[in-house]
Coordinates of C-alpha atoms in Angstrom, one line a residue:
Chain A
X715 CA 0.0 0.0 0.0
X716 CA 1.0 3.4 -0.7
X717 CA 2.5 5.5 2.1
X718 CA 0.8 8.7 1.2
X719 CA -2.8 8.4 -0.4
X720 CA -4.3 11.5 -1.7
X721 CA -8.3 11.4 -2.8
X722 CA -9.6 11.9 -5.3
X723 CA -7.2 11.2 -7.6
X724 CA -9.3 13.3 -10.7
X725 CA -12.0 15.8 -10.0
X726 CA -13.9 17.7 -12.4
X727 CA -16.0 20.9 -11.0
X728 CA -17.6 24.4 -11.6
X729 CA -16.8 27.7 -10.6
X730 CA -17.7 28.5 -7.5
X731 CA -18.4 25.7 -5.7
X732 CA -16.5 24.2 -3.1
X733 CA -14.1 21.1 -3.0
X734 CA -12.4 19.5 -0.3
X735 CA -8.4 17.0 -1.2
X736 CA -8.0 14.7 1.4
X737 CA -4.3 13.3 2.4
X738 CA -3.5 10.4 4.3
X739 CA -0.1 9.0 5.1
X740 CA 1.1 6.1 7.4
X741 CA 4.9 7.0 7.2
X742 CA 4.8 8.4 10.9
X743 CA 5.9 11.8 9.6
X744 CA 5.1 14.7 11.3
X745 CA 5.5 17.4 8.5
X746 CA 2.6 17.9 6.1
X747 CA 2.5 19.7 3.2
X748 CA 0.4 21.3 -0.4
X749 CA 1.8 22.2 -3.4
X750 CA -0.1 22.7 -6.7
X751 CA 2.2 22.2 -10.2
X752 CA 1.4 23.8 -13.2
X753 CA 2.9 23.5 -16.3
X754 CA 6.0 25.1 -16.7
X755 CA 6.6 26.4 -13.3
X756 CA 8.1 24.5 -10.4
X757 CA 6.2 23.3 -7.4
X758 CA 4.5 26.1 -5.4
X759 CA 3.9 25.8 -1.6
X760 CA 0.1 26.2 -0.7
X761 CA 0.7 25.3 2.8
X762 CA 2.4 23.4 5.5
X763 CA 1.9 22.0 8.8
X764 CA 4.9 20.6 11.4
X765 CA 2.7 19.1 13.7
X766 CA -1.3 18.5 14.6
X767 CA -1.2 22.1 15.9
X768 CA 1.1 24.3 13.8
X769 CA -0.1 25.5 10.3
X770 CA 1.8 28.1 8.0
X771 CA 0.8 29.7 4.9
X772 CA 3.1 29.2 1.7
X773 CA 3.8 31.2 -0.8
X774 CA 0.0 31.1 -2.6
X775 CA -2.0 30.7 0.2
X776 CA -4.6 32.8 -1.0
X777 CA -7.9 31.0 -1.9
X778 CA -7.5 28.2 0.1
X779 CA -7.4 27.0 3.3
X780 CA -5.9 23.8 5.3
X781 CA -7.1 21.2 8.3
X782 CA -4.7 19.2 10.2
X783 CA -7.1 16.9 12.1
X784 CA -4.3 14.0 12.8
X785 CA -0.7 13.4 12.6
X786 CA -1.8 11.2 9.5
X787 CA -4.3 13.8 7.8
X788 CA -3.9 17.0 6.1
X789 CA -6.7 18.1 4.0
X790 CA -7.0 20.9 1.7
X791 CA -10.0 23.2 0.9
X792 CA -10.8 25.4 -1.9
X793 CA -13.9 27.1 -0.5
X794 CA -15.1 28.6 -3.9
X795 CA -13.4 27.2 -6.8
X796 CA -12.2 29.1 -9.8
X797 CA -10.8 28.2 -13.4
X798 CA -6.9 29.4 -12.5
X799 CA -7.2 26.9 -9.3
X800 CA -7.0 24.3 -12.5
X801 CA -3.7 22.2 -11.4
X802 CA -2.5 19.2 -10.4
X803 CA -1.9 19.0 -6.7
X804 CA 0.3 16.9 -4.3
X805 CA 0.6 15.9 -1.1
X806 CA 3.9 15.4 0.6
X807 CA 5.3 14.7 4.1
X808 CA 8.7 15.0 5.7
X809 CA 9.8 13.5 9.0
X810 CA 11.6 16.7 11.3
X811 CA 13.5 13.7 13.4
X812 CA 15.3 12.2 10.2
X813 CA 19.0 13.0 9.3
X814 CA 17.3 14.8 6.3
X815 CA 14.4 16.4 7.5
X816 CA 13.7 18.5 4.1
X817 CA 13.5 15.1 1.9
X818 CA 9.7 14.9 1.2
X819 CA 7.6 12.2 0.4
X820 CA 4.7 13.0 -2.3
X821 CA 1.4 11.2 -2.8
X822 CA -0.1 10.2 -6.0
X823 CA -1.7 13.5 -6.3
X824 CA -5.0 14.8 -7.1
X825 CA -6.1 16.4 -10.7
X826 CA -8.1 19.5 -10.5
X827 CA -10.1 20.9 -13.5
X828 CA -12.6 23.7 -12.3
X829 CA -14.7 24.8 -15.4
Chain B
X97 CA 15.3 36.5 -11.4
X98 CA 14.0 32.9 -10.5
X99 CA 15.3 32.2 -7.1
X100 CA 16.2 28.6 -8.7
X101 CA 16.6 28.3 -12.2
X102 CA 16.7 24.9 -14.8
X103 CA 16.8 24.6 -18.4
X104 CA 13.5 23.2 -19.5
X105 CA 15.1 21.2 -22.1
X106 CA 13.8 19.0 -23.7
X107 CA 17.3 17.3 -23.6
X108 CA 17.2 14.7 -26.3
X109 CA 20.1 12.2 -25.5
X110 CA 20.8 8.9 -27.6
X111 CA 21.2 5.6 -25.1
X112 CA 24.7 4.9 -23.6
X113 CA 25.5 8.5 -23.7
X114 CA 26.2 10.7 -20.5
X115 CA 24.5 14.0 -19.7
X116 CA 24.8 16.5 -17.7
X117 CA 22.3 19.7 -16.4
X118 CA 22.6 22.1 -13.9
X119 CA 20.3 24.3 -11.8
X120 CA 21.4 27.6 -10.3
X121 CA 19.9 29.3 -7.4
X122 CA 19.8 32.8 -5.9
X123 CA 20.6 32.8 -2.3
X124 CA 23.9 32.2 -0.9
X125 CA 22.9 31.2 2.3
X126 CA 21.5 28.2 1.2
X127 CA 22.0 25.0 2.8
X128 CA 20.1 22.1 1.4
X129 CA 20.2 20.8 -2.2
X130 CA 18.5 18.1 -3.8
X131 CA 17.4 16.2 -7.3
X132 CA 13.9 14.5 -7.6
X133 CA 12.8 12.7 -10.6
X134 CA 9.5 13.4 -12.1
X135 CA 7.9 11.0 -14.8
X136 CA 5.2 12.6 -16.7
X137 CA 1.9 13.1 -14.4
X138 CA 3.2 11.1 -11.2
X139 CA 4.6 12.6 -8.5
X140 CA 8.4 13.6 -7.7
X141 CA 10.5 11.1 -5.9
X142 CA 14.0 12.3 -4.6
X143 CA 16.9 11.1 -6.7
X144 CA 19.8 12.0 -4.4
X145 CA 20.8 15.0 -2.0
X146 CA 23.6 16.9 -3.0
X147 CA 26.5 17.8 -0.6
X148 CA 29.3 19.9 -0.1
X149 CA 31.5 17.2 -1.3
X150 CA 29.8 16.0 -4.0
X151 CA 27.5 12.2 -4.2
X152 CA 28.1 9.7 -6.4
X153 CA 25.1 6.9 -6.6
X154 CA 25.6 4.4 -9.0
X155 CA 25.6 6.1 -12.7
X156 CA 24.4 9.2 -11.0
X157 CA 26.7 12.2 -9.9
X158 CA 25.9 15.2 -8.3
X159 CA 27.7 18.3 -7.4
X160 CA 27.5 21.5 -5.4
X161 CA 29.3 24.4 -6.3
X162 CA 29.1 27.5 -4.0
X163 CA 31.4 29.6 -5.6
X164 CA 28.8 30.2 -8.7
X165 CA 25.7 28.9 -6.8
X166 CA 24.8 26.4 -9.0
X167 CA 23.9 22.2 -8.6
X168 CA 24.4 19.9 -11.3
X169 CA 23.2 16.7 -12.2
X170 CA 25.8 13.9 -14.3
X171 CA 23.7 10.6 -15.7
X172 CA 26.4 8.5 -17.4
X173 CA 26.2 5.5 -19.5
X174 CA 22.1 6.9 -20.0
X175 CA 19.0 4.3 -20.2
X176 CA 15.9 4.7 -21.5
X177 CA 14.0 4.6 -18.3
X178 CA 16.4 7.8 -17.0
X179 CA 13.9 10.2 -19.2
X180 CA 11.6 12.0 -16.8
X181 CA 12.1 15.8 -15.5
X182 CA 14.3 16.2 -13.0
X183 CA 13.9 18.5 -10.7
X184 CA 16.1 20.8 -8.6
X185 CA 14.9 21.6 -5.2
X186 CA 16.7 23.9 -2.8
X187 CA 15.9 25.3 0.6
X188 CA 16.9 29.2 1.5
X189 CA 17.6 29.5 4.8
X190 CA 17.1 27.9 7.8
X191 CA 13.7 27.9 8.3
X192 CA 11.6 26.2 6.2
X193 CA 11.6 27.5 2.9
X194 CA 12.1 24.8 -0.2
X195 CA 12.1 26.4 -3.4
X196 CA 11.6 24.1 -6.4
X197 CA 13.0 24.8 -9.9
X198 CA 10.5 23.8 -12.7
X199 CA 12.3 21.1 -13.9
X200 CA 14.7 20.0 -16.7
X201 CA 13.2 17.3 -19.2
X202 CA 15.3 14.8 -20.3
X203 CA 14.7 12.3 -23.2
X204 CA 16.4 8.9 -24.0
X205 CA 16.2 8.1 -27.3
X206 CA 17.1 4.7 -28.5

Protein backbone atom coordinates (compact mmCIF):
# COMPACT_ATOMS: atom_id res chain seq x y z
CA UNK A 1 0.00 0.00 0.00
CA UNK A 2 1.04 3.37 -0.75
CA UNK A 3 2.45 5.51 2.14
CA UNK A 4 0.84 8.69 1.21
CA UNK A 5 -2.82 8.43 -0.43
CA UNK A 6 -4.32 11.46 -1.71
CA UNK A 7 -8.35 11.42 -2.81
CA UNK A 8 -9.64 11.86 -5.31
CA UNK A 9 -7.17 11.22 -7.62
CA UNK A 10 -9.33 13.32 -10.66
CA UNK A 11 -12.04 15.78 -9.97
CA UNK A 12 -13.89 17.73 -12.44
CA UNK A 13 -16.05 20.94 -11.00
CA UNK A 14 -17.57 24.36 -11.57
CA UNK A 15 -16.78 27.72 -10.58
CA UNK A 16 -17.70 28.49 -7.50
CA UNK A 17 -18.40 25.70 -5.72
CA UNK A 18 -16.51 24.19 -3.07
CA UNK A 19 -14.11 21.08 -3.05
CA UNK A 20 -12.35 19.53 -0.25
CA UNK A 21 -8.44 17.02 -1.17
CA UNK A 22 -7.96 14.72 1.41
CA UNK A 23 -4.29 13.33 2.38
CA UNK A 24 -3.47 10.40 4.29
CA UNK A 25 -0.06 8.97 5.15
CA UNK A 26 1.05 6.05 7.41
CA UNK A 27 4.86 7.00 7.22
CA UNK A 28 4.85 8.43 10.93
CA UNK A 29 5.91 11.82 9.58
CA UNK A 30 5.15 14.73 11.27
CA UNK A 31 5.51 17.41 8.51
CA UNK A 32 2.61 17.90 6.05
CA UNK A 33 2.51 19.65 3.25
CA UNK A 34 0.43 21.28 -0.40
CA UNK A 35 1.81 22.15 -3.40
CA UNK A 36 -0.12 22.70 -6.69
CA UNK A 37 2.23 22.21 -10.23
CA UNK A 38 1.36 23.85 -13.25
CA UNK A 39 2.88 23.46 -16.35
CA UNK A 40 6.04 25.10 -16.66
CA UNK A 41 6.62 26.41 -13.29
CA UNK A 42 8.13 24.46 -10.40
CA UNK A 43 6.21 23.27 -7.43
CA UNK A 44 4.49 26.09 -5.42
CA UNK A 45 3.90 25.81 -1.60
CA UNK A 46 0.13 26.24 -0.73
CA UNK A 47 0.67 25.30 2.81
CA UNK A 48 2.39 23.39 5.52
CA UNK A 49 1.95 22.01 8.80
CA UNK A 50 4.92 20.60 11.42
CA UNK A 51 2.66 19.06 13.66
CA UNK A 52 -1.28 18.51 14.61
CA UNK A 53 -1.20 22.12 15.91
CA UNK A 54 1.10 24.28 13.80
CA UNK A 55 -0.12 25.47 10.30
CA UNK A 56 1.76 28.07 7.96
CA UNK A 57 0.81 29.69 4.87
CA UNK A 58 3.13 29.15 1.71
CA UNK A 59 3.80 31.19 -0.85
CA UNK A 60 -0.02 31.08 -2.64
CA UNK A 61 -1.97 30.65 0.16
CA UNK A 62 -4.57 32.79 -1.01
CA UNK A 63 -7.89 31.04 -1.87
CA UNK A 64 -7.50 28.17 0.11
CA UNK A 65 -7.40 26.96 3.27
CA UNK A 66 -5.93 23.82 5.27
CA UNK A 67 -7.11 21.25 8.27
CA UNK A 68 -4.67 19.18 10.23
CA UNK A 69 -7.11 16.94 12.08
CA UNK A 70 -4.30 14.01 12.81
CA UNK A 71 -0.69 13.40 12.63
CA UNK A 72 -1.83 11.24 9.48
CA UNK A 73 -4.35 13.76 7.77
CA UNK A 74 -3.95 17.04 6.12
CA UNK A 75 -6.67 18.12 4.02
CA UNK A 76 -7.04 20.94 1.69
CA UNK A 77 -10.01 23.23 0.94
CA UNK A 78 -10.75 25.42 -1.91
CA UNK A 79 -13.95 27.07 -0.49
CA UNK A 80 -15.13 28.60 -3.90
CA UNK A 81 -13.36 27.25 -6.82
CA UNK A 82 -12.21 29.09 -9.79
CA UNK A 83 -10.77 28.23 -13.43
CA UNK A 84 -6.95 29.36 -12.46
CA UNK A 85 -7.23 26.91 -9.32
CA UNK A 86 -6.98 24.26 -12.53
CA UNK A 87 -3.72 22.17 -11.37
CA UNK A 88 -2.52 19.20 -10.35
CA UNK A 89 -1.90 19.04 -6.73
CA UNK A 90 0.27 16.90 -4.35
CA UNK A 91 0.58 15.94 -1.07
CA UNK A 92 3.89 15.43 0.59
CA UNK A 93 5.27 14.70 4.12
CA UNK A 94 8.71 14.99 5.66
CA UNK A 95 9.79 13.48 8.98
CA UNK A 96 11.55 16.69 11.34
CA UNK A 97 13.50 13.70 13.41
CA UNK A 98 15.33 12.20 10.19
CA UNK A 99 18.98 12.97 9.27
CA UNK A 100 17.28 14.83 6.27
CA UNK A 101 14.37 16.42 7.55
CA UNK A 102 13.65 18.49 4.07
CA UNK A 103 13.54 15.10 1.93
CA UNK A 104 9.74 14.93 1.17
CA UNK A 105 7.62 12.24 0.40
CA UNK A 106 4.67 12.96 -2.30
CA UNK A 107 1.36 11.21 -2.81
CA UNK A 108 -0.08 10.18 -6.02
CA UNK A 109 -1.71 13.54 -6.33
CA UNK A 110 -4.99 14.84 -7.08
CA UNK A 111 -6.12 16.43 -10.70
CA UNK A 112 -8.08 19.49 -10.53
CA UNK A 113 -10.15 20.86 -13.53
CA UNK A 114 -12.56 23.66 -12.35
CA UNK A 115 -14.75 24.78 -15.36
CA UNK B 1 15.32 36.48 -11.44
CA UNK B 2 14.00 32.94 -10.54
CA UNK B 3 15.28 32.18 -7.14
CA UNK B 4 16.15 28.60 -8.69
CA UNK B 5 16.59 28.33 -12.15
CA UNK B 6 16.65 24.89 -14.77
CA UNK B 7 16.76 24.61 -18.43
CA UNK B 8 13.50 23.23 -19.52
CA UNK B 9 15.11 21.21 -22.10
CA UNK B 10 13.80 19.03 -23.67
CA UNK B 11 17.28 17.32 -23.59
CA UNK B 12 17.18 14.74 -26.33
CA UNK B 13 20.11 12.21 -25.45
CA UNK B 14 20.85 8.89 -27.59
CA UNK B 15 21.21 5.64 -25.13
CA UNK B 16 24.66 4.90 -23.58
CA UNK B 17 25.50 8.54 -23.68
CA UNK B 18 26.15 10.72 -20.50
CA UNK B 19 24.46 14.00 -19.68
CA UNK B 20 24.80 16.49 -17.68
CA UNK B 21 22.33 19.71 -16.39
CA UNK B 22 22.56 22.07 -13.94
CA UNK B 23 20.28 24.32 -11.75
CA UNK B 24 21.37 27.59 -10.25
CA UNK B 25 19.88 29.29 -7.42
CA UNK B 26 19.77 32.81 -5.94
CA UNK B 27 20.56 32.77 -2.27
CA UNK B 28 23.95 32.16 -0.88
CA UNK B 29 22.87 31.24 2.29
CA UNK B 30 21.50 28.15 1.19
CA UNK B 31 22.00 25.00 2.80
CA UNK B 32 20.14 22.12 1.42
CA UNK B 33 20.23 20.85 -2.18
CA UNK B 34 18.52 18.11 -3.75
CA UNK B 35 17.37 16.16 -7.28
CA UNK B 36 13.90 14.48 -7.60
CA UNK B 37 12.75 12.74 -10.60
CA UNK B 38 9.48 13.43 -12.09
CA UNK B 39 7.86 10.97 -14.80
CA UNK B 40 5.21 12.61 -16.75
CA UNK B 41 1.90 13.06 -14.41
CA UNK B 42 3.20 11.05 -11.21
CA UNK B 43 4.63 12.58 -8.47
CA UNK B 44 8.43 13.60 -7.67
CA UNK B 45 10.47 11.06 -5.94
CA UNK B 46 13.99 12.25 -4.60
CA UNK B 47 16.86 11.08 -6.70
CA UNK B 48 19.83 12.05 -4.43
CA UNK B 49 20.79 14.98 -2.05
CA UNK B 50 23.61 16.92 -3.04
CA UNK B 51 26.47 17.84 -0.65
CA UNK B 52 29.30 19.93 -0.12
CA UNK B 53 31.46 17.23 -1.32
CA UNK B 54 29.81 16.00 -4.01
CA UNK B 55 27.54 12.21 -4.16
CA UNK B 56 28.14 9.72 -6.42
CA UNK B 57 25.14 6.88 -6.58
CA UNK B 58 25.55 4.39 -9.01
CA UNK B 59 25.58 6.07 -12.69
CA UNK B 60 24.45 9.16 -11.03
CA UNK B 61 26.68 12.15 -9.94
CA UNK B 62 25.86 15.17 -8.26
CA UNK B 63 27.73 18.32 -7.42
CA UNK B 64 27.47 21.45 -5.44
CA UNK B 65 29.30 24.45 -6.28
CA UNK B 66 29.10 27.49 -4.00
CA UNK B 67 31.40 29.64 -5.58
CA UNK B 68 28.85 30.21 -8.74
CA UNK B 69 25.66 28.89 -6.76
CA UNK B 70 24.76 26.40 -9.02
CA UNK B 71 23.90 22.22 -8.63
CA UNK B 72 24.43 19.88 -11.29
CA UNK B 73 23.25 16.66 -12.17
CA UNK B 74 25.75 13.88 -14.33
CA UNK B 75 23.66 10.64 -15.74
CA UNK B 76 26.44 8.49 -17.38
CA UNK B 77 26.16 5.52 -19.48
CA UNK B 78 22.14 6.85 -20.04
CA UNK B 79 19.02 4.34 -20.24
CA UNK B 80 15.94 4.71 -21.54
CA UNK B 81 14.04 4.59 -18.29
CA UNK B 82 16.36 7.76 -17.02
CA UNK B 83 13.92 10.24 -19.20
CA UNK B 84 11.58 11.96 -16.82
CA UNK B 85 12.07 15.77 -15.55
CA UNK B 86 14.29 16.16 -12.98
CA UNK B 87 13.91 18.48 -10.68
CA UNK B 88 16.13 20.77 -8.62
CA UNK B 89 14.89 21.60 -5.18
CA UNK B 90 16.68 23.94 -2.76
CA UNK B 91 15.95 25.27 0.58
CA UNK B 92 16.89 29.20 1.46
CA UNK B 93 17.60 29.46 4.77
CA UNK B 94 17.13 27.85 7.84
CA UNK B 95 13.67 27.87 8.31
CA UNK B 96 11.65 26.18 6.17
CA UNK B 97 11.56 27.48 2.85
CA UNK B 98 12.14 24.77 -0.21
CA UNK B 99 12.09 26.38 -3.38
CA UNK B 100 11.64 24.06 -6.43
CA UNK B 101 13.05 24.82 -9.92
CA UNK B 102 10.55 23.76 -12.65
CA UNK B 103 12.35 21.12 -13.89
CA UNK B 104 14.73 19.97 -16.70
CA UNK B 105 13.20 17.30 -19.22
CA UNK B 106 15.25 14.78 -20.32
CA UNK B 107 14.70 12.26 -23.23
CA UNK B 108 16.37 8.86 -24.01
CA UNK B 109 16.22 8.10 -27.32
CA UNK B 110 17.10 4.68 -28.46
Amino acid sequence: DADVTQTPRNRITKTGKRIMLECSQTKGHDRMYWYRQDPGLGLQLIYYSFDVKDINKGEISDGYSVSRQAQAKFSLSLESAIPNQTALYFCATSDSTSFSPDTQYFGPGTRLTVL
Amino acid sequence: RKEVEQDPGPFNVPEGATVAFNCTYSNSASQSFFWYRQDCRKEPKLLMSVYSSGNEDGRFTAQLNRASQYISLLIRDSKLSDSATYLCVVNMDSNYQLIWGAGTKLIIKP
